Structure formats: C-alpha cells, structure tokens
CSV table of C-alpha atoms and ligand atoms in Angstrom, one decimal:
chain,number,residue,atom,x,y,z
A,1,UNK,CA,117.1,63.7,60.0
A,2,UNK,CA,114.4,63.3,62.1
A,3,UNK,CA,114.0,65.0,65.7
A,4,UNK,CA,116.4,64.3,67.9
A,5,UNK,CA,115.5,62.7,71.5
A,6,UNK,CA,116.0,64.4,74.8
A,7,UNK,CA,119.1,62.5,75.5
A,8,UNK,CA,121.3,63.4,72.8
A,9,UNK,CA,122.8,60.9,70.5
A,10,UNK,CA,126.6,60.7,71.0
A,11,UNK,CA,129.1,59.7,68.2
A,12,UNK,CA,130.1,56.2,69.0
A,13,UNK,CA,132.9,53.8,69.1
A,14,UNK,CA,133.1,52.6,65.4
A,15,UNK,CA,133.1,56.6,64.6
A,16,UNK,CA,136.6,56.4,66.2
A,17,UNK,CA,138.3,54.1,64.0
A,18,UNK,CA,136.8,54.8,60.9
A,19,UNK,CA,138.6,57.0,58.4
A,20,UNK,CA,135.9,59.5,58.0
A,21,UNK,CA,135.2,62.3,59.6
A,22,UNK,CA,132.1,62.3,58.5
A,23,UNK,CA,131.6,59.3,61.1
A,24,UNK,CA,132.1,61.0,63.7
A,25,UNK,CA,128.8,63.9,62.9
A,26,UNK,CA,125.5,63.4,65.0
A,27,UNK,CA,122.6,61.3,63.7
A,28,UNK,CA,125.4,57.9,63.3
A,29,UNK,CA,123.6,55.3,65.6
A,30,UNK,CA,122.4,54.8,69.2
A,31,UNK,CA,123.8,54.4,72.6
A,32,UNK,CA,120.9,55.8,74.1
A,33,UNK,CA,117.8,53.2,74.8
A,34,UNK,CA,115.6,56.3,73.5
A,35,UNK,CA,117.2,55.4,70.2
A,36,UNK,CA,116.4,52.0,70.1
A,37,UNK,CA,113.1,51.1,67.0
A,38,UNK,CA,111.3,48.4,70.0
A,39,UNK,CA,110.7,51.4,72.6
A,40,UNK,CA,108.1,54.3,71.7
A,41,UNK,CA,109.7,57.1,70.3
A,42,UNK,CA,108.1,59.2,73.0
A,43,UNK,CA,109.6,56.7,75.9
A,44,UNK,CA,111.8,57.9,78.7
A,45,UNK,CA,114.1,55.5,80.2
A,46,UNK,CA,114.2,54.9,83.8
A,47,UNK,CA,117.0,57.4,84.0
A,48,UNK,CA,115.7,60.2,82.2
A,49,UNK,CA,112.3,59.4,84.4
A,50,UNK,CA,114.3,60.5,87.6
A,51,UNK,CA,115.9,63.4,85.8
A,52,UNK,CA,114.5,67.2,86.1
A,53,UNK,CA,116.6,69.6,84.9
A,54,UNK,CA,115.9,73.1,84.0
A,55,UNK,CA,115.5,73.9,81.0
A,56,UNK,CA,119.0,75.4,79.3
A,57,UNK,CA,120.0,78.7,80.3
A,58,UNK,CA,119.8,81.6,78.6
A,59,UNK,CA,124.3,81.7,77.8
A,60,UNK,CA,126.7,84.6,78.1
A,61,UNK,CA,128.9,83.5,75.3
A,62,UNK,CA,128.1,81.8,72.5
A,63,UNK,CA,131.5,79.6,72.4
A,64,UNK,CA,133.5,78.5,75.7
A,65,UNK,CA,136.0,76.3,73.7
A,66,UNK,CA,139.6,77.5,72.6
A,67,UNK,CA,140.4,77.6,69.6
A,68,UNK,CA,143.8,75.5,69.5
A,69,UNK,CA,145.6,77.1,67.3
A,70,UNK,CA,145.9,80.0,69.4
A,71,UNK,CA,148.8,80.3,70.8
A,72,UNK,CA,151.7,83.2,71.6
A,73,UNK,CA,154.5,82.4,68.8
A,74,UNK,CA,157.9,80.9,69.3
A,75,UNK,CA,160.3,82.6,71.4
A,76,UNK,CA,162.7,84.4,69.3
A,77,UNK,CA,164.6,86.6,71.6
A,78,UNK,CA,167.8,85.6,73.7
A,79,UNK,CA,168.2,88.2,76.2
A,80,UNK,CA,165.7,88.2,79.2
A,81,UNK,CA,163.0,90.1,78.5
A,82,UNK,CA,160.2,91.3,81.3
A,83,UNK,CA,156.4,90.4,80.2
A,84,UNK,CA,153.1,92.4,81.3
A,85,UNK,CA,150.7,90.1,81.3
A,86,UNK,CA,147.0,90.4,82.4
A,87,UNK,CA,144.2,88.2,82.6
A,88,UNK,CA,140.9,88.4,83.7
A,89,UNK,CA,138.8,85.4,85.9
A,90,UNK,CA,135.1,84.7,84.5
A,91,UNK,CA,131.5,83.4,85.5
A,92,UNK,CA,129.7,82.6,82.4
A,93,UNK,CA,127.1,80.5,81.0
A,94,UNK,CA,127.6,78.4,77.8
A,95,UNK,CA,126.9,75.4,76.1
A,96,UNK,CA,129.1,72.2,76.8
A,97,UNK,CA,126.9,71.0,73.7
A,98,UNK,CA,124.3,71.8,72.2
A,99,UNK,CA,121.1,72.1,74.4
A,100,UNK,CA,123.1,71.3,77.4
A,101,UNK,CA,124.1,74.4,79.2
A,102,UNK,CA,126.8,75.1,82.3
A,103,UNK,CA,127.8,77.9,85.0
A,104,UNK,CA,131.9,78.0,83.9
A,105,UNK,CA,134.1,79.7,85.8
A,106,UNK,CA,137.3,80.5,83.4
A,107,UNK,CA,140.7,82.6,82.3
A,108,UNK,CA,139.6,85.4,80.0
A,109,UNK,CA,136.6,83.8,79.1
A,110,UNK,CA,137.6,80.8,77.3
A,111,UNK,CA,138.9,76.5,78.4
A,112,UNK,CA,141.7,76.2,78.3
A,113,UNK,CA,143.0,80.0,79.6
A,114,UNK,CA,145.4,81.7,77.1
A,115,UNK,CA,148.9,79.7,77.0
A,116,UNK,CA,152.1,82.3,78.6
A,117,UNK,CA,154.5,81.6,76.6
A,118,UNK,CA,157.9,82.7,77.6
A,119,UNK,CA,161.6,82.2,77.8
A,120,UNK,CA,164.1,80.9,80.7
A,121,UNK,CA,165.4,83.6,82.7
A,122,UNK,CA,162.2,86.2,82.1
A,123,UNK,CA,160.2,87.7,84.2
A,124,UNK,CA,156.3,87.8,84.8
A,125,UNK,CA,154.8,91.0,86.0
A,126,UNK,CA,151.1,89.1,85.9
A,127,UNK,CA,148.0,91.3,87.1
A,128,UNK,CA,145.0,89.1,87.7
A,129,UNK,CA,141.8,90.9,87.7
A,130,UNK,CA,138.2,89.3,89.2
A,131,UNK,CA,135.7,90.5,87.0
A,132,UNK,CA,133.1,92.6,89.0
A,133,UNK,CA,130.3,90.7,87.7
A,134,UNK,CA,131.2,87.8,89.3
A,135,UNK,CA,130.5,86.4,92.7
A,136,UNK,CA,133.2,84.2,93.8
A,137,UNK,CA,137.3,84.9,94.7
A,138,UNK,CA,139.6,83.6,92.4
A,139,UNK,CA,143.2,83.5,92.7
A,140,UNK,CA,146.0,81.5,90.2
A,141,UNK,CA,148.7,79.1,90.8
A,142,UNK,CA,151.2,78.2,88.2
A,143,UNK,CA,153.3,75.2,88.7
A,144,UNK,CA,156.3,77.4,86.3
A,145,UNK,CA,156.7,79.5,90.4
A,146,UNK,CA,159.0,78.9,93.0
A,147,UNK,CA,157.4,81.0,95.7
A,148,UNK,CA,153.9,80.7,98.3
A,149,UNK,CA,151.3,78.7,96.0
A,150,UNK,CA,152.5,79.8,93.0
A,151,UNK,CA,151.6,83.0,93.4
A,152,UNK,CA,148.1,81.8,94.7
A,153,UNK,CA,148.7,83.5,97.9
A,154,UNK,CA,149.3,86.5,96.5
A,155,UNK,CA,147.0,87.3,93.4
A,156,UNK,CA,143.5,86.0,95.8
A,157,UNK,CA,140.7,88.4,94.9
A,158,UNK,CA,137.1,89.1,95.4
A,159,UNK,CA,135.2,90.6,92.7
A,160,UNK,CA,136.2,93.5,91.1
A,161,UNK,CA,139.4,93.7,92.7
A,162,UNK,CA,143.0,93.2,90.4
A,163,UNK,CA,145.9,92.4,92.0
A,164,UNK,CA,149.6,91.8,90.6
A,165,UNK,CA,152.7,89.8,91.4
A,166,UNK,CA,156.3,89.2,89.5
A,167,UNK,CA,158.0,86.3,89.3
A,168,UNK,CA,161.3,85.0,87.4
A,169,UNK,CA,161.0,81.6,85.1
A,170,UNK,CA,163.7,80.2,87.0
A,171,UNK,CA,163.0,76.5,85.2
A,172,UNK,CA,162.2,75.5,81.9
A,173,UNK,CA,159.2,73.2,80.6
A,174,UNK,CA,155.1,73.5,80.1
A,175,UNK,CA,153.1,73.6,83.1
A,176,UNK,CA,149.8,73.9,84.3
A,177,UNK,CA,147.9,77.1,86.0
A,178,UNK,CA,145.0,76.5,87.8
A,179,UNK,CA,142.6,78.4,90.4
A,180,UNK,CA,143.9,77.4,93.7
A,181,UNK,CA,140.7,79.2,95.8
A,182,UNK,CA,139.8,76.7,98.9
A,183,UNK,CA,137.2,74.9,96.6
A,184,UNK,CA,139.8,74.8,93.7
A,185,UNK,CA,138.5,71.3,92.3
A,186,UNK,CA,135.3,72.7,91.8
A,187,UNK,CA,136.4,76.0,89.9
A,188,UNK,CA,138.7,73.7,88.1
A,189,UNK,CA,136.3,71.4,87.0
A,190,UNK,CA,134.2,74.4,85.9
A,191,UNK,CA,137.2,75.4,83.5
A,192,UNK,CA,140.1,77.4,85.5
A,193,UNK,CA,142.8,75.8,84.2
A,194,UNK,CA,145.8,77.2,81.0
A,195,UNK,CA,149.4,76.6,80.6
A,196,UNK,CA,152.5,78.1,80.7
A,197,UNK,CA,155.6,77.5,78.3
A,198,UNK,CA,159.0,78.2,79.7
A,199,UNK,CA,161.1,77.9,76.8
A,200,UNK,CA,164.5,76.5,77.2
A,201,UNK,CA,167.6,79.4,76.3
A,202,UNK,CA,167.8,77.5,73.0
A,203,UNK,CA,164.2,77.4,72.5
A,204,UNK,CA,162.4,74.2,71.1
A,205,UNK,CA,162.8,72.7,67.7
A,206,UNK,CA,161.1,74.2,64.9
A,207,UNK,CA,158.0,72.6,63.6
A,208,UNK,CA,155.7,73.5,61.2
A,209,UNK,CA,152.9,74.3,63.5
A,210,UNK,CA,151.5,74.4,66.8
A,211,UNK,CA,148.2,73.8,68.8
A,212,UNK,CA,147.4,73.8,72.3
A,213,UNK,CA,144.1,72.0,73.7
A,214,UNK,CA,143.0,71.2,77.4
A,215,UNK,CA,141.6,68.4,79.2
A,216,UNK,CA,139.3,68.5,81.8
A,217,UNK,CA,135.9,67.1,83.9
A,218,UNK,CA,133.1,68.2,84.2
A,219,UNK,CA,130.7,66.9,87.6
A,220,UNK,CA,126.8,68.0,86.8
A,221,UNK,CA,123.7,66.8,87.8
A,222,UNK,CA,122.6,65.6,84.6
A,223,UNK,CA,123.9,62.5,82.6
A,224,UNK,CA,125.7,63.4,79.3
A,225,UNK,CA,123.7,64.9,76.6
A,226,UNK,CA,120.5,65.4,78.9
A,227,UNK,CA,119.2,68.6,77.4
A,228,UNK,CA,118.9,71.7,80.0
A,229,UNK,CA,121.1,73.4,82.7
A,230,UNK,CA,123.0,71.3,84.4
A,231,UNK,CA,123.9,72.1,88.1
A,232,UNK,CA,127.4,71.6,89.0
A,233,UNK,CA,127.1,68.2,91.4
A,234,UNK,CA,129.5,68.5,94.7
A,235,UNK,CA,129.1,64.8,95.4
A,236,UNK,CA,130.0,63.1,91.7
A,237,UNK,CA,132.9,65.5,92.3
A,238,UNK,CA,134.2,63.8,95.8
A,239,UNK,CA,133.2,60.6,94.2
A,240,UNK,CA,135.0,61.1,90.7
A,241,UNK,CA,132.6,60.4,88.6
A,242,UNK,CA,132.0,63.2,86.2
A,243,UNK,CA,129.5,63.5,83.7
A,244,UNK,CA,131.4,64.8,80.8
A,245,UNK,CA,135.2,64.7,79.8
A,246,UNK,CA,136.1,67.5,77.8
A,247,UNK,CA,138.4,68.7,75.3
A,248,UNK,CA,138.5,72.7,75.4
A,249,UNK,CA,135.7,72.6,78.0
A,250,UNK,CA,132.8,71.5,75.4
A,251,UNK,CA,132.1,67.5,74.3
A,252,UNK,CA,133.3,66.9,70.9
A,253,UNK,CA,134.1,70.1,70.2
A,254,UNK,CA,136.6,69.3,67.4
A,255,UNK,CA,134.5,67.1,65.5
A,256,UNK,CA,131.5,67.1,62.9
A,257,UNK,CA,129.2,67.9,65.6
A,258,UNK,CA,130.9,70.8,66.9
A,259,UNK,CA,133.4,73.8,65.2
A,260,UNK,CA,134.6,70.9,63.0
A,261,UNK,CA,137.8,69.2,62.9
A,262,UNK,CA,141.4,71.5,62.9
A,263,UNK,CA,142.6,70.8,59.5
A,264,UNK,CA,146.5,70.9,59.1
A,265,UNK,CA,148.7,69.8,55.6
A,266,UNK,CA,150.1,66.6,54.7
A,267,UNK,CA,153.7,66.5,55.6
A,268,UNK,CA,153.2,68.9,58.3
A,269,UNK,CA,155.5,68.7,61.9
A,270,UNK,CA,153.0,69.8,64.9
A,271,UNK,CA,153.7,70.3,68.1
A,272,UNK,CA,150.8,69.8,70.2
A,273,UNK,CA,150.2,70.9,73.9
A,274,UNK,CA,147.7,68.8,75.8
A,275,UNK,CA,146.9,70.2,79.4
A,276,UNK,CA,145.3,68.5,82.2
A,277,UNK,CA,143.5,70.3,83.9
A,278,UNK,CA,141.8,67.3,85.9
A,279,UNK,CA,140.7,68.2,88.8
A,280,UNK,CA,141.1,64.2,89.0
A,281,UNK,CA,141.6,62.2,85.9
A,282,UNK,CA,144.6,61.0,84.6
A,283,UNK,CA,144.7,61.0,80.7
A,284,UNK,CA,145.4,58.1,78.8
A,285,UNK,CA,146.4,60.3,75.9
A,286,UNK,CA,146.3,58.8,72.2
A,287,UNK,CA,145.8,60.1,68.9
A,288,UNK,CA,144.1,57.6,66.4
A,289,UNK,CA,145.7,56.6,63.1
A,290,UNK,CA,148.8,58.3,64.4
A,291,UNK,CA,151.9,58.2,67.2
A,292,UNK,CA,153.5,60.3,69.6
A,293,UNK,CA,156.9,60.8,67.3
A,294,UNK,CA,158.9,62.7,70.0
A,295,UNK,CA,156.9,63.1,73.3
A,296,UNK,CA,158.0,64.9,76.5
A,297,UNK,CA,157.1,63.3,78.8
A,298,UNK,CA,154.8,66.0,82.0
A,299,UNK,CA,156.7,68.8,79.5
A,300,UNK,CA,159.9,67.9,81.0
A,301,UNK,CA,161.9,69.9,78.1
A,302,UNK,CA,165.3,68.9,78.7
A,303,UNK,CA,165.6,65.2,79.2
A,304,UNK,CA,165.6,63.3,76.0
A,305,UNK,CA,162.2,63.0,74.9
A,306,UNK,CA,160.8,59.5,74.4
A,307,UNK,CA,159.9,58.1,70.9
A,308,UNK,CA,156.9,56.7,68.9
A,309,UNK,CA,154.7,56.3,72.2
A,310,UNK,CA,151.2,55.3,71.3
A,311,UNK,CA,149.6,56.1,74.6
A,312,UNK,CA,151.2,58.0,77.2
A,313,UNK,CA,149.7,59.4,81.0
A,314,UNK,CA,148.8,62.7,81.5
A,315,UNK,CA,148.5,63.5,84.8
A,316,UNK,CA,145.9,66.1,86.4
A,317,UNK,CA,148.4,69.6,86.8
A,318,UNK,CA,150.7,68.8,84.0
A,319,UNK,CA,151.3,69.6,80.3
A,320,UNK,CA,152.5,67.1,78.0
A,321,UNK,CA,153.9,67.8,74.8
A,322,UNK,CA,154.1,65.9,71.4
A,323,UNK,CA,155.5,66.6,68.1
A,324,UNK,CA,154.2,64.8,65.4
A,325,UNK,CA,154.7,63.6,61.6
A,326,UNK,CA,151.5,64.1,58.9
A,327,UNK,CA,152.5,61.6,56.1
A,328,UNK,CA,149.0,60.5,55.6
A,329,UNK,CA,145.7,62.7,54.9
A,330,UNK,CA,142.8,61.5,57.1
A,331,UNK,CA,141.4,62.3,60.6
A,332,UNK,CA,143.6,62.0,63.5
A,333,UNK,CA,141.8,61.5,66.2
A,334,UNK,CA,142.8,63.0,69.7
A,335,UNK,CA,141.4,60.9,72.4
A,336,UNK,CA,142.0,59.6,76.0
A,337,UNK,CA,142.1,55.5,75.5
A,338,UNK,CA,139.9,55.6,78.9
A,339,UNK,CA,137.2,55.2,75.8
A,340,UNK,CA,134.4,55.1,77.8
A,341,UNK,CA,135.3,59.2,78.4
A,342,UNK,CA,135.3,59.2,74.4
A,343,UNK,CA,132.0,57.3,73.5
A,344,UNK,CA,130.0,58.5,76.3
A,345,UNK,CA,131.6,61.9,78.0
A,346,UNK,CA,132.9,64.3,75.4
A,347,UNK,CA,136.6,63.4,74.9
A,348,UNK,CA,137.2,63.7,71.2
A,349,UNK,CA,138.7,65.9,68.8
A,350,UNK,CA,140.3,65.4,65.3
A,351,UNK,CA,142.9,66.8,63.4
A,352,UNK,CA,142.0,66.4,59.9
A,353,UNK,CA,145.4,66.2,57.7
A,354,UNK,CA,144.6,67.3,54.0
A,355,UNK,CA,146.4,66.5,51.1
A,356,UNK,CA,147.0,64.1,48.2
A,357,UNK,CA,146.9,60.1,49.0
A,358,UNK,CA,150.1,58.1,50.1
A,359,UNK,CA,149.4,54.7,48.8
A,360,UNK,CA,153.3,53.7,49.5
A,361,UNK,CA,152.6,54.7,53.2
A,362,UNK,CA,148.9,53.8,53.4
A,363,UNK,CA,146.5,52.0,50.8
A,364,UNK,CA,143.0,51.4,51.6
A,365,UNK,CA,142.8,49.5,48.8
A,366,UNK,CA,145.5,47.5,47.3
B,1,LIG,CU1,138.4,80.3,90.9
C-alpha cells in the first residue's frame, strides 16, 4: 500500500453493493482527483490549495464511537420501578477518522449517549452533571417528558455544576435526547444526542439481539477526509451542508476501515435502534442486501408496525426501530440511500451475518 494522500481515499459506491466486506477497506479506488495516475502524485487540487487546517489535535479519547451492542437489557419487571440515573456532559477531542480530528461535545463521553431503557409507568430520578473541565452549559431534553423542555429547563448547568429532576414515563416508544442549550444545533451536531426506550407494560417481542447506533452531521471547516483539526463551521451549519454524516459520531466506523463490521449469526432476529440525531438531516434509512421486516415507524410502539420496508424516513429528533431476519451470511450494509452521505460523508456501517451458505435462499453461483 503505498502512502496515502492528504485527502483521504473514501470507500466508494461499488464497495456498497458488493458482497465483501473486504470492499468496503481503504486503499479500493479513487474519488479524490489526488488519486488519479495523469496528476503528480505530489498535486493539490484546487480545493485542497484553499484549505489550511491545523494540523490534528493531540485527542482526549482514543474512540468517540458507541459500540452498538451496548445497550441496557430488556425490561423484565412489571411493577413500576424508580430509576437513578446519571450522566455526565463532555468536551473532548477525537478522531472522526483517522488523521482528521474534532472538538465533540457528548453524553458520558461517547455518540450516541447511553440508551435509558425503561418501562411504562416508571420513574426517572436523572442527575445531569457538566463536567468541570468543560467550558460550555449543557442541559438535556428528552422527547419521552411531558413537562418545560423536557426537562431542559430544569437540568441547564455551567461547568462543574450537577443538577437533578424526576419525571414519570407517562408514554411508551423510543425517543430522542438531545442538548437543548440556546446553540443546541451546534452541540448537537458535535454529538449530544442518545435515546430513550419506554417499553410498553408488555414489553417488546423477543428477538435474538439488539443494537443501537446514531445518526448525525457533522459542519467543519474542512472537506471530508482533509487530514488535521477541523474547526466546527457556524455557516455550513445555517446552510446545511455538513462535511461528514456519521454513524456513531466517526465516518465508517463499522467498516474495514474502522473497528470493523458488528458480526451477528445466521438466523438471528435483531432489533436495531437507529437515532437521529440531525441537527438537520432526515435519514433515508436502508440496509443493503436486506429489509426492514417489521419497522416502527418514529418508534411509535403501539400501532401496528409496517412490513418489509426497504427504505424508510428518519427524521432529525426521532428513533426508529427495525427488527430484522438473518437467513443469509454476508455484509448488511446500514446506510442512508441519500448516497452521496455514504460515498463521500461517512454514513456506513455493516452488520456482518456469519454462518454456513443458503444456496436455496441465495446462490451466487448457480
Ligand atoms: Cu450542550
């Protein structure tokens, strides 16, 4: 492999469809003009002429991305129960790939923050806590409240102060949390976003596993895969144009050129969790080489659920949730079918299903 150009090569479009997962590790092909034989190797394009970044930042955490299958288990009690739950707001540096570094703003230190996970009729005794090394108030709103910003009024503090509200899960469903601070699309778009799961009294149907990922943009003043520290950039913001899409707050985290795919076993039922964060994009949502089997629809959990959607909207502030059927092996590939987001931004994962061929169900090669 030889040394990579300033502008990092990005996996491309045939990586998506392909059955390999291999495809989808650096070093494939160009989309870069620094990649292409004609120019010197040493070239600049016109863009990365009027770039000057920094160089990348020395980071506070060597990982900013959730890992997706952690989540809080399956409600299995049936008497209202009263939860203690703390969490802790963050300003740290880290990679949203490699060589390109970012000031995040997040929910104990990882994007997406932790998933509550509780059941109808509960109650939430939540302490949030501004870490004192930070320099910015922070507050939450969850969409799961009925009361004055969802609690956002109430749990506003400056750094190194805690504070605490209660509330009752008085409706069941996923939903998004989010910072709600004046400049909330900005510390949004720098990762403060999670979920919360109301179950329903009966709880959801059992499946054989769950993960949980997050959607977001992020607005810098560097193009995608420029190596250094991107600044966050207040106008792409107002204009919506954001320089990387993200799935756990990194670009292609889930993939060959990042922590590698989530592996899962054939005939598997997963439940998946994808929360948009925004601050502005909806999510064409899609998962290659599969279907949304039983989809609820903005984690509405008590209207029917729709059936064998291919691609379904996921708007900024919501949670949808899928359940899915593994009988293949092969990469699924979790994507928003805005592709341009997936080729060029960072929205990509896959969930790599292992297990013996099913030529009955699918034959490469009759
Ligand atoms: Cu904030």
């Amino acid at each position: 492999m030889s040394e990579p150009p300033a502008t990092k090569r990005r996996p491309f479009l045939t990586a998506i469809g392909a059955g390999s997962t291999a495809m989808v590790a650096g070093c494939t092909g160009p989309l870069s003009s620094s990649d292409n034989t004609d120019e010197p190797e040493q070239t600049p394009d016109s863009t990365e002429m009027q770039e000057s970044l920094d160089n990348a930042a020395e980071t506070d955490t060597d990982r900013i991305a959730a890992d997706p299958r952690e989540l809080p288990d399956p409600v299995d009690w049936d008497e209202p129960r009263h939860h203690e739950i703390e969490m802790t707001t963050t300003e740290e540096t880290a990679e949203i790939e490699p060589g390109v570094t970012f000031d995040f703003m997040t929910f104990d230190g990882r994007v997406p923050g932790p998933m509550v996970r509780v059941r109808r009729g509960d109650t939430v005794e939540l302490t949030l806590t501004n870490d004192e090394s930070n320099s910015m108030p922070h507050n939450v709103d969850f969409h799961a409240v009925y009361g004055p910003g969802g609690g956002a009024d109430d749990t506003t503090v400056a750094p190194g102060e805690s504070a605490t509200i209660e509330f009752k899960a008085m409706y069941p469903g996923s939903f998004v949390y989010h910072c709600a601070v004046p400049n909330m699309d900005q510390h949004i778009s720098s990762g403060m976003f999670g979920a919360i799961l109301v179950e329903p009294k009966d709880g959801l149907p059992e499946v054989d596993r769950e993960l949980y990922f997050g959607q977001h943009e992020i607005y810098t003043k560097g193009s995608a895969g420029k190596e250094g520290h991107h600044e966050f950039d207040f106008d792409a913001m107002k204009n919506e144009e954001p320089t990387y899409v993200c799935l756990n707050g990194e670009a292609y985290a889930f993939t060959g050129n990042g922590y590698g795919p989530v592996t899962v076993d054939k005939g598997e039922r997963i439940r998946i969790f994808h929360s948009n964060g925004g601050p502005n994009l909806i999510s064409s949502w899609h998962g290659i080489g599969n279907v949304w089997g039983t989809f609820y629809r903005d984690g509405d959990v008590v209207s029917d659920p729709d059936r064998f959607v291919e691609t379904a909207p996921v708007v900024p502030g919501s949670v949808a949730i899928a359940e899915i059927d593994t009988p293949v092996p092969g990469p699924i590939k979790l994507v928003d079918h805005a592709l341009s987001r997936v080729v060029n931004k960072g929205m990509l994962g896959v969930i790599q299903v292992e297990g013996e061929d099913e030529p009955d169900i699918f034959n490469p090669d009759p």
